[in-house]
Coordinates of C-alpha atoms and ligand atoms in Angstrom, one line a residue:
X1 CA -18.3 15.6 -15.7
X2 CA -18.1 15.6 -11.8
X3 CA -20.4 17.3 -9.2
X4 CA -18.3 20.1 -9.1
X5 CA -17.9 21.0 -12.9
X6 CA -21.7 20.3 -13.3
X7 CA -22.7 22.9 -10.6
X8 CA -24.6 26.0 -11.5
X9 CA -21.9 28.4 -10.0
X10 CA -19.0 26.4 -11.9
X11 CA -21.0 26.8 -15.1
X12 CA -21.9 30.6 -14.7
X13 CA -18.0 31.1 -13.7
X14 CA -17.0 29.7 -16.8
X15 CA -19.1 32.5 -18.9
X16 CA -18.3 35.3 -16.4
X17 CA -14.7 34.9 -16.1
X18 CA -14.3 35.5 -19.8
X19 CA -16.4 38.6 -19.8
X20 CA -14.8 40.8 -17.3
X21 CA -13.1 44.0 -18.8
X22 CA -9.6 44.6 -18.6
X23 CA -8.4 46.0 -15.1
X24 CA -7.4 49.2 -17.0
X25 CA -10.9 50.1 -17.7
X26 CA -12.5 48.5 -14.4
X27 CA -10.0 51.2 -12.5
X28 CA -11.0 54.0 -14.6
X29 CA -14.7 53.3 -14.5
X30 CA -14.6 52.9 -10.8
X31 CA -12.7 55.4 -8.5
X32 CA -14.0 53.2 -5.4
X33 CA -12.6 50.1 -6.7
X34 CA -9.7 50.0 -3.9
X35 CA -12.5 50.7 -1.1
X36 CA -14.6 47.9 -2.6
X37 CA -12.2 45.3 -3.2
X38 CA -9.9 45.7 0.0
X39 CA -10.1 44.9 3.7
X40 CA -8.3 44.2 6.8
X41 CA -8.2 41.3 9.2
X42 CA -5.9 40.4 12.1
X43 CA -3.4 43.0 11.5
X44 CA -3.1 42.3 7.9
X45 CA -4.5 44.4 5.0
X46 CA -5.6 42.7 1.6
X47 CA -6.0 44.8 -1.6
X48 CA -7.6 42.4 -4.1
X49 CA -8.7 45.1 -6.5
X50 CA -6.1 44.3 -9.0
X51 CA -7.9 41.1 -10.1
X52 CA -9.9 40.1 -12.9
X53 CA -13.2 40.4 -10.9
X54 CA -16.2 42.7 -10.9
X55 CA -19.2 42.2 -8.5
X56 CA -21.0 39.4 -10.7
X57 CA -17.9 37.3 -10.9
X58 CA -17.2 37.9 -7.0
X59 CA -20.5 36.7 -6.5
X60 CA -20.3 33.7 -8.5
X61 CA -17.4 32.8 -6.8
X62 CA -18.7 33.0 -3.4
X63 CA -22.0 31.1 -4.7
X64 CA -19.4 28.2 -5.7
X65 CA -17.9 28.4 -2.0
X66 CA -21.2 27.9 -0.5
X67 CA -22.2 25.5 -3.1
X68 CA -19.5 23.5 -2.4
X69 CA -19.9 23.5 1.3
X70 CA -17.0 25.5 2.4
X71 CA -18.8 26.7 5.6
X72 CA -19.4 23.1 6.6
X73 CA -16.3 21.8 5.8
X74 CA -14.5 24.5 7.7
X75 CA -16.7 23.8 10.8
X76 CA -15.7 20.1 10.6
X77 CA -12.2 21.0 10.5
X78 CA -12.1 23.4 13.4
X79 CA -14.4 20.8 15.5
X80 CA -11.9 18.1 15.2
X81 CA -13.9 15.7 12.8
X82 CA -11.7 13.3 11.0
X83 CA -11.4 15.0 7.6
X84 CA -8.2 13.5 6.8
X85 CA -10.2 10.4 5.7
X86 CA -7.5 8.6 3.9
X87 CA -5.3 8.4 7.1
X88 CA -8.1 8.7 9.6
X89 CA -7.1 11.7 11.3
X90 CA -8.6 15.2 12.7
X91 CA -6.8 18.3 11.2
X92 CA -6.4 20.5 14.3
X93 CA -3.3 22.7 13.8
X94 CA -5.8 25.3 14.8
X95 CA -5.9 23.5 18.4
X96 CA -2.4 24.3 19.0
X97 CA -3.0 27.9 19.2
X98 CA -6.6 27.9 20.4
X99 CA -7.3 29.6 23.9
X100 CA -6.0 28.0 27.1
X101 CA -9.7 27.2 28.2
X102 CA -10.9 26.1 24.6
X103 CA -12.5 22.6 24.3
X104 CA -11.7 20.8 21.2
X105 CA -12.1 17.0 21.3
X106 CA -10.7 14.2 19.3
X107 CA -12.5 11.0 20.1
X108 CA -14.1 12.7 22.9
X109 CA -11.1 14.0 24.6
X110 CA -10.4 17.8 24.8
X111 CA -6.8 18.1 23.5
X112 CA -6.3 21.7 24.6
X113 CA -4.9 20.8 28.0
X114 CA -2.3 18.6 26.5
X115 CA -1.5 21.4 23.9
X116 CA -1.0 23.8 27.0
X117 CA 1.1 21.1 29.1
X118 CA 3.6 20.7 26.1
X119 CA 3.9 24.8 25.7
X120 CA 4.6 24.7 29.4
X121 CA 7.2 22.0 28.9
X122 CA 8.6 24.3 25.9
X123 CA 8.9 27.2 28.1
X124 CA 10.8 25.6 30.7
X125 CA 13.2 24.2 28.1
X126 CA 13.7 27.6 26.5
X127 CA 14.2 29.5 29.6
X128 CA 17.1 27.0 30.7
X129 CA 18.6 27.2 27.5
X130 CA 18.3 31.1 26.7
X131 CA 19.4 32.1 30.5
X132 CA 22.7 29.4 30.2
X133 CA 21.3 27.0 32.7
X134 CA 21.0 24.0 30.4
X135 CA 24.7 23.1 30.6
X136 CA 26.4 20.7 28.5
X137 CA 28.2 17.7 29.7
X138 CA 31.2 19.3 30.7
X139 CA 29.3 21.9 32.7
X140 CA 29.6 24.6 29.9
X141 CA 26.8 26.8 28.7
X142 CA 25.1 25.9 25.4
X143 CA 25.9 28.3 22.5
X144 CA 24.7 26.6 19.5
X145 CA 21.6 24.9 18.8
X146 CA 21.3 22.6 15.7
X147 CA 18.0 21.8 14.4
X148 CA 17.7 18.6 12.4
X149 CA 14.5 17.8 10.5
X150 CA 13.0 18.0 6.9
X151 CA 9.9 19.0 5.1
X152 CA 7.4 20.5 7.5
X153 CA 9.9 19.8 10.7
X154 CA 12.3 21.9 8.8
X155 CA 10.7 24.7 6.8
X156 CA 8.3 26.3 9.4
X157 CA 11.1 26.5 12.1
X158 CA 13.7 27.7 9.8
X159 CA 11.7 30.4 7.9
X160 CA 10.0 31.5 10.9
X161 CA 12.9 32.1 12.9
X162 CA 14.3 33.9 9.8
X163 CA 11.4 36.1 9.6
X164 CA 11.7 37.0 13.2
X165 CA 15.4 37.6 13.3
X166 CA 14.9 41.2 15.2
X167 CA 13.6 39.1 18.1
X168 CA 16.5 36.6 18.6
X169 CA 18.6 36.3 21.6
X170 CA 22.5 37.3 21.1
X171 CA 23.3 34.4 23.6
X172 CA 22.5 31.5 20.9
X173 CA 23.3 30.4 17.1
X174 CA 20.7 28.2 15.6
X175 CA 21.7 26.0 12.7
X176 CA 19.3 23.9 10.6
X177 CA 20.2 20.7 8.8
X178 CA 17.6 18.9 6.5
X179 CA 19.0 17.0 3.5
X180 CA 20.5 13.8 3.7
X181 CA 23.5 14.8 1.6
X182 CA 26.4 14.6 4.2
X183 CA 27.8 18.1 3.0
X184 CA 25.0 19.7 4.9
X185 CA 25.5 18.2 8.4
X186 CA 29.5 18.3 7.9
X187 CA 29.8 21.7 6.9
X188 CA 27.7 22.7 10.3
X189 CA 29.6 20.2 12.7
X190 CA 33.1 21.6 11.5
X191 CA 32.2 24.9 13.0
X192 CA 30.7 23.6 16.3
X193 CA 32.2 22.5 19.6
X194 CA 30.6 19.4 20.9
X195 CA 30.6 20.7 24.5
X196 CA 28.4 23.6 23.6
X197 CA 26.0 22.3 21.2
X198 CA 22.5 21.0 21.6
X199 CA 20.8 19.1 18.9
X200 CA 17.0 19.4 18.4
X201 CA 15.7 16.4 16.5
X202 CA 12.3 17.3 14.8
X203 CA 10.5 14.3 13.4
X204 CA 6.8 13.9 13.6
X205 CA 7.0 10.2 12.4
X206 CA 10.6 9.5 13.9
X207 CA 10.8 7.4 10.7
X208 CA 12.1 9.8 8.2
X209 CA 15.5 8.6 6.7
X210 CA 17.2 12.2 6.3
X211 CA 16.6 13.1 10.0
X212 CA 17.5 9.5 11.4
X213 CA 20.8 9.6 9.4
X214 CA 21.6 13.3 10.3
X215 CA 20.9 12.7 13.9
X216 CA 23.1 9.6 14.1
X217 CA 26.0 11.3 12.4
X218 CA 25.7 14.0 14.6
X219 CA 25.4 11.8 17.6
X220 CA 28.5 9.7 16.4
X221 CA 30.5 12.9 16.1
X222 CA 29.4 13.9 19.7
X223 CA 30.7 10.4 21.0
X224 CA 33.8 10.5 18.8
X225 CA 34.7 13.8 20.5
X226 CA 35.0 12.3 23.9
X227 CA 31.5 12.3 25.2
X228 CA 29.8 9.0 26.6
X229 CA 26.7 7.6 26.0
X230 CA 25.2 8.8 29.2
X231 CA 26.0 12.5 28.1
X232 CA 23.8 12.2 25.1
X233 CA 20.8 13.4 27.2
X234 CA 22.3 16.8 27.8
X235 CA 23.0 17.4 24.1
X236 CA 20.1 15.7 22.4
X237 CA 16.2 16.5 22.7
X238 CA 13.4 15.3 20.1
X239 CA 10.1 16.7 19.0
X240 CA 7.9 13.6 17.8
X241 CA 4.4 12.0 17.9
X242 CA 6.5 8.5 18.1
X243 CA 7.7 8.8 21.7
X244 CA 8.4 5.1 22.0
X245 CA 10.8 5.3 18.8
X246 CA 12.4 8.2 20.1
X247 CA 13.3 6.3 23.6
X248 CA 14.6 3.4 21.6
X249 CA 16.7 5.6 19.8
X250 CA 18.4 6.6 22.7
X251 CA 16.8 10.2 23.7
X252 CA 16.1 10.7 27.3
X253 CA 12.2 10.4 27.9
X254 CA 12.5 14.0 29.6
X255 CA 13.8 15.3 26.7
X256 CA 10.9 14.3 24.3
X257 CA 8.5 16.9 23.3
X258 CA 5.5 15.2 22.2
X259 CA 3.1 16.3 19.3
X260 CA 0.0 14.3 17.7
X261 CA -1.2 12.8 14.8
X262 CA -3.9 15.4 14.4
X263 CA -1.2 17.8 13.5
X264 CA 0.0 17.7 10.1
X265 CA 3.7 17.9 9.3
X266 CA 3.3 21.0 7.2
X267 CA 0.9 22.5 9.7
X268 CA 3.2 21.9 12.6
X269 CA 5.5 24.9 13.3
X270 CA 2.9 25.9 16.0
X271 CA 3.7 22.7 18.0
X272 CA 6.8 21.6 19.5
X273 CA 8.3 21.4 16.0
X274 CA 8.6 25.2 16.7
X275 CA 11.0 24.7 19.4
X276 CA 14.2 26.2 17.6
X277 CA 11.9 29.2 16.9
X278 CA 11.0 29.6 20.6
X279 CA 14.7 29.2 21.7
X280 CA 15.6 32.0 19.5
X281 CA 12.8 34.7 20.0
X282 CA 11.7 33.5 23.5
X283 CA 8.4 32.1 24.7
X284 CA 6.5 35.2 25.0
X285 CA 7.2 36.1 21.6
X286 CA 6.3 32.5 20.5
X287 CA 3.0 32.8 22.2
X288 CA 2.4 36.1 20.3
X289 CA 3.2 34.4 17.1
X290 CA 0.1 31.7 18.3
X291 CA -2.1 34.9 19.1
X292 CA -1.7 36.5 15.7
X293 CA -2.5 33.0 14.1
X294 CA -5.4 32.6 16.5
X295 CA -6.8 36.0 15.4
X296 CA -6.6 34.8 11.8
X297 CA -8.5 31.6 12.9
X298 CA -11.3 33.7 14.3
X299 CA -11.5 35.7 11.4
X300 CA -11.7 32.6 9.0
X301 CA -14.5 31.0 11.2
X302 CA -16.6 34.1 11.7
X303 CA -16.4 36.7 9.0
X304 CA -18.7 36.4 6.2
X305 CA -17.5 35.0 3.0
X306 CA -17.2 38.6 0.9
X307 CA -14.8 39.9 3.7
X308 CA -12.8 36.6 4.5
X309 CA -9.5 36.9 3.8
X310 CA -8.4 33.3 3.3
X311 CA -11.7 32.9 1.3
X312 CA -11.2 35.6 -1.0
X313 CA -7.6 34.7 -1.7
X314 CA -8.5 31.0 -2.0
X315 CA -11.3 31.7 -4.5
X316 CA -9.1 34.1 -6.8
X317 CA -6.7 31.0 -6.8
X318 CA -9.7 28.7 -8.1
X319 CA -10.8 31.4 -10.2
X320 CA -7.2 31.6 -12.0
X321 CA -6.4 27.8 -12.0
X322 CA -9.7 26.7 -13.0
X323 CA -11.1 29.5 -15.5
X324 CA -8.1 31.2 -16.7
X325 CA -5.8 28.3 -17.0
X326 CA -2.9 29.6 -14.7
X327 CA -0.6 26.8 -13.6
X328 CA 1.5 28.7 -11.3
X329 CA 1.2 31.2 -8.4
X330 CA 4.0 33.6 -7.3
X331 CA 4.5 34.8 -3.9
X332 CA 6.8 38.0 -3.7
X333 CA 7.9 39.1 -0.2
X334 CA 9.0 42.6 -0.3
X335 CA 11.1 42.0 3.2
X336 CA 14.4 40.7 3.5
X337 CA 13.5 38.8 6.4
X338 CA 10.6 37.0 4.6
X339 CA 12.8 36.0 1.9
X340 CA 12.2 32.2 2.8
X341 CA 8.4 32.2 3.0
X342 CA 7.7 31.4 -0.7
X343 CA 9.7 28.0 -0.1
X344 CA 7.2 27.5 3.1
X345 CA 4.1 28.2 1.3
X346 CA 5.3 26.0 -1.5
X347 CA 5.5 23.1 0.7
X348 CA 2.3 24.0 2.4
X349 CA 0.2 24.5 -0.7
X350 CA 1.8 22.0 -3.1
X351 CA 2.0 18.9 -0.7
X352 CA -1.8 19.7 0.5
X353 CA -3.4 20.4 -2.9
X354 CA -1.4 18.5 -5.4
X355 CA -4.1 15.8 -5.6
X356 CA -5.9 14.0 -8.7
X357 CA -8.7 12.3 -7.0
X358 CA -11.7 13.7 -4.9
X359 CA -12.2 12.4 -1.4
X360 CA -14.6 10.0 -3.0
X361 CA -11.8 8.6 -5.0
X362 CA -13.1 10.2 -8.7
X363 CA -10.5 11.4 -11.0
X364 CA -11.1 15.3 -10.9
X365 CA -11.9 17.0 -14.4
X366 CA -10.0 20.1 -13.6
X367 CA -6.9 21.5 -12.5
X368 CA -6.3 21.4 -8.4
X369 CA -3.1 22.9 -6.8
X370 CA -1.0 25.1 -8.8
X371 CA 3.0 25.2 -8.8
X372 CA 3.8 27.8 -5.9
X373 CA 7.2 29.7 -6.2
X374 CA 8.7 33.2 -5.7
X375 CA 11.2 34.9 -3.9
X376 CA 12.0 38.3 -2.3
X377 CA 11.6 41.7 -4.1
X378 CA 13.2 43.5 -5.5
X379 CA 15.7 40.7 -6.5
X380 CA 13.2 39.0 -8.6
X381 CA 12.5 42.0 -10.6
X382 CA 15.8 41.4 -11.9
X383 CA 15.2 37.9 -12.7
X384 CA 12.0 36.3 -13.3
X385 CA 9.8 39.3 -13.5
X386 CA 10.1 39.7 -17.1
X387 CA 8.2 36.6 -17.7
X388 CA 5.4 37.8 -15.3
X389 CA 5.0 41.0 -17.5
X390 CA 5.6 39.6 -20.9
X391 CA 5.5 36.0 -21.1
X392 CA 2.7 33.8 -22.3
X393 CA 1.8 32.2 -19.0
X394 CA -0.7 33.7 -16.7
X395 CA 0.8 33.8 -13.1
X396 CA -1.2 35.4 -10.5
X397 CA 1.0 37.1 -7.9
X398 CA 0.9 37.9 -4.0
X399 CA 3.1 41.1 -3.0
X400 CA 3.7 41.0 0.5
X401 CA 5.2 44.0 2.6
X402 CA 5.6 45.6 5.9
X403 CA 5.1 49.3 6.0
X404 CA 7.7 49.9 8.6
X405 CA 10.8 48.5 8.2
X406 CA 12.8 47.1 11.4
X407 CA 15.8 48.9 9.6
X408 CA 14.7 52.2 8.7
X409 CA 18.0 53.3 7.0
X410 CA 17.9 56.3 4.4
X411 CA 15.5 55.9 1.7
X412 CA 15.7 52.2 1.5
X413 CA 12.3 51.4 2.6
X414 CA 10.4 54.1 0.6
X415 CA 12.5 52.6 -2.4
X416 CA 11.5 49.2 -1.6
X417 CA 7.6 50.1 -1.3
X418 CA 8.0 52.2 -4.4
X419 CA 9.2 49.1 -6.2
X420 CA 6.4 46.8 -5.0
X421 CA 3.6 49.0 -5.6
X422 CA 5.1 49.9 -8.8
X423 CA 5.1 46.0 -10.1
X424 CA 1.5 45.7 -9.1
X425 CA 0.6 48.6 -11.1
X426 CA 2.7 47.7 -14.2
X427 CA 1.2 44.1 -14.1
X428 CA -2.1 45.5 -14.1
X429 CA -2.1 48.4 -16.6
X430 CA 0.5 47.1 -18.9
X431 CA 1.6 49.4 -21.9
X432 CA -0.2 49.4 -25.3
X433 CA 1.2 49.7 -28.3
X434 CA 0.2 53.2 -28.8
X435 CA 1.8 54.3 -25.7
X436 CA 5.0 52.3 -26.5
X437 CA 5.2 54.3 -30.0
X438 CA 4.7 57.7 -28.1
X439 CA 7.7 56.7 -25.8
X440 CA 9.7 56.4 -28.7
X441 CA 8.7 59.9 -30.2
X442 CA 11.7 61.7 -29.8
X443 CA 14.1 58.7 -30.8
X444 CA 16.5 59.0 -34.0
X445 CA 14.8 55.7 -35.2
X446 CA 12.9 55.5 -38.6
X447 CA 9.2 55.2 -38.3
X448 CA 9.5 51.6 -39.1
X449 CA 12.1 50.8 -36.5
X450 CA 10.0 52.6 -33.9
X451 CA 6.8 50.4 -34.7
X452 CA 9.0 47.3 -34.6
X453 CA 10.5 48.1 -31.2
X454 CA 6.9 49.5 -30.0
X455 CA 5.8 45.9 -30.5
X456 CA 8.4 44.5 -28.3
X457 CA 7.6 47.2 -25.6
X458 CA 4.0 46.2 -25.6
X459 CA 2.8 44.6 -22.0
X460 CA -0.8 43.2 -22.3
X461 CA -1.3 44.2 -18.6
X462 CA -4.7 42.7 -16.9
X463 CA -2.2 40.4 -14.9
X464 CA -3.6 39.7 -11.4
X465 CA -2.1 40.5 -8.0
X466 CA -3.0 40.5 -4.3
X467 CA -1.1 43.1 -2.1
X468 CA -0.8 42.0 1.6
X469 CA 0.3 44.9 3.9
X470 CA 1.1 45.0 7.6
X471 CA 2.3 47.8 9.9
X472 CA 5.4 45.9 10.7
X473 CA 6.6 42.2 10.8
X474 CA 6.1 41.0 14.0
X475 CA 5.4 37.7 15.6
X476 CA 1.7 38.5 15.6
X477 CA 1.6 39.4 12.2
X478 CA 3.8 36.8 10.9
X479 CA 1.6 34.0 12.9
X480 CA -1.7 35.8 11.3
X481 CA 0.1 35.6 7.6
X482 CA 1.1 32.0 8.1
X483 CA -2.5 31.1 9.1
X484 CA -3.8 33.3 6.3
X485 CA -2.0 30.9 3.7
X486 CA -2.8 27.7 5.6
X487 CA -6.7 28.6 5.6
X488 CA -6.3 29.9 1.9
X489 CA -4.6 26.4 1.0
X490 CA -7.8 24.7 2.9
X491 CA -10.3 26.7 1.0
X492 CA -9.2 25.5 -2.3
X493 CA -9.0 21.9 -1.3
X494 CA -12.7 22.2 0.1
X495 CA -13.7 23.7 -3.2
X496 CA -12.0 20.5 -5.3
X497 CA -13.3 18.3 -2.6
X498 CA -9.8 16.7 -2.3
X499 CA -7.8 15.6 0.8
X500 CA -5.5 18.4 1.5
X501 CA -3.9 16.7 4.5
X502 CA -2.5 13.4 3.1
X503 CA 0.8 13.0 1.0
X504 CA 0.7 9.5 -0.7
X505 CA 2.6 11.0 -3.6
X506 CA 5.7 11.1 -1.6
X507 CA 5.8 7.3 -0.4
X508 CA 6.5 5.7 -3.5
X509 CA 10.0 7.4 -4.5
X510 CA 10.7 6.7 -0.4
X511 CA 9.8 2.8 -0.9
X512 CA 11.9 2.7 -4.1
X513 CA 14.9 4.8 -2.7
X514 CA 15.1 2.3 0.0
X515 CA 15.2 -0.6 -2.3
X516 CA 17.9 1.2 -4.6
X517 CA 19.9 1.9 -1.3
X518 CA 20.3 -1.9 -0.8
X519 CA 21.4 -2.3 -4.3
X520 CA 23.8 0.4 -4.1
X521 CA 25.7 -1.8 -1.3
X522 CA 25.1 -4.8 -3.0
X523 CA 28.1 -7.0 -4.6
X524 CA 26.7 -7.9 -7.8
X525 CA 25.7 -5.7 -10.6
X526 CA 22.0 -4.5 -10.7
X527 CA 20.0 -6.1 -13.5
X528 CA 16.3 -6.7 -12.5
X529 CA 15.3 -3.0 -12.9
X530 CA 14.9 -0.9 -16.1
X531 CA 18.1 -0.3 -18.1
X532 CA 18.4 3.5 -17.0
X533 CA 18.2 2.5 -13.3
X534 CA 20.5 -0.6 -13.5
X535 CA 22.9 1.8 -15.2
X536 CA 22.8 4.6 -12.7
X537 CA 23.4 2.2 -9.8
X538 CA 26.2 0.5 -11.6
X539 CA 27.9 3.7 -12.2
X540 CA 27.4 4.8 -8.4
X541 CA 29.0 1.4 -7.4
X542 CA 31.8 2.0 -9.5
X543 CA 32.3 5.4 -8.6
X544 CA 32.9 6.8 -12.0
X545 CA 30.9 7.4 -15.2
Ligands
LIG1 O1 8.2 15.2 10.5 P1 8.8 13.9 9.8 O2 7.7 12.6 10.1 O3 10.1 13.5 9.8 O4 8.2 14.4 8.3 C1 8.9 15.2 7.6 C2 8.3 15.7 6.2 O5 7.9 14.4 5.5 C3 6.7 14.4 4.9 O6 5.9 13.4 5.2 C4 6.9 14.0 3.6 O7 7.9 14.6 2.6 C5 6.4 15.8 5.0 O8 4.7 15.9 5.0 C6 6.8 16.0 6.4 O9 6.6 17.4 6.8

């Protein structure tokens, strides 16, 4: 057993988690349950009353957080200590949204002035592009921005921009290219005018195959259309922590926006990686998004554990993953603008907490990060909610909804809300055999037939969900929401004592992929690998099956 699973609070939770009554009776016996298990922070309201908890379980969960040293680990992150030990890096996405006069040191140097300088550089660039003053090489105004990046250098900018659609300028269109599949970039380029298109190449490492290849293809397209090498400076900018490599690649030094190794890729949308967002929504709105995140940071730092939103959400996830055998977690956004958020949280959480050894290298003896998935409501109700309600797997759910719509048309928003709230209710209360039978009382079926159908209609209920509401989806509330999930991810990693900030698991695939690439272009048949890989490579070289 590891130190964690041996701990007193872990042992207590193993017992307590199995004793909690069905949520139906918890609600029936306590009219104050919503008041007890809900609170607000940074413009968000969390209702976690529809969870398998009572006062004792919650106390034990918080004791586990204390015992695991969450408070100290949190302080270490915010203070810039090297908590990403396998890469020897601090983890300071919080510094990207810190107050301008904050003092956060990495290796004895305050990083906040650099962050502010970069924000100011972004501000100048954003103003020039949005005001039509940044001209292409033929003197025409930029109309289209293409963001090239993958992983955190794609999902953050794409999904936050999509979420803030009501704040976009009409003067520009923004496009995102991530996949190395040539179709992705070719389909974009077909519709673009090289004289009025600006490319933002986003890569922290400046070494990611997909991003380099897509940028080279974009550059070739630009040059093939008649532009010269010298014109590249007016159409290509880069965001990277590897300034030397970007310059070598041909990006003008003035057009490089820096970031730092203490910003993880999946935590980077607050840095210059967020440039496409800022171009679309303007720098004031971008700063408002940072301030919403800052508010959540303050809350996470200062609020007591029992009313700390990331702590409560993180500990609930620990409860289900480690004590109820839940292997996945679904994020359901009841807002069309937030439709991409589950994919963003998927990278954030799965790349962070998909780990099998502790910081000390010991094999864990409990599950770590769950599969994160989801989509927008109400669409999901007509697809995968069936499994949530009646499947055999326990899948805790987060329902996220703004109370006011940016598009208040007719009864749409009330219908959306009714579905959202109705789903959490159905998951919680379920439907008993007796209730199902009673519903069939006026049918023409025989008693035997009714009993059979009633069995199929039974829903066990007691399915956990959180509901997160906000007044309206704004840059501030979006910032707070994303920061909430970042810290929720951190909390779980802290309990499991894993490194949530490295990603060695993606490396082997990259290395083997490069090896295969060389073989795909070789003249002789591949024979050295396993039979399956050899056959697949040879088929590709022939071009037919
Ligand atoms: O910004 P980069 O260095 O191109 O990396 C892109 C993505 O690749 C990963 O390293 C691994 O897939 C992610 O963590 C990162 O967001």
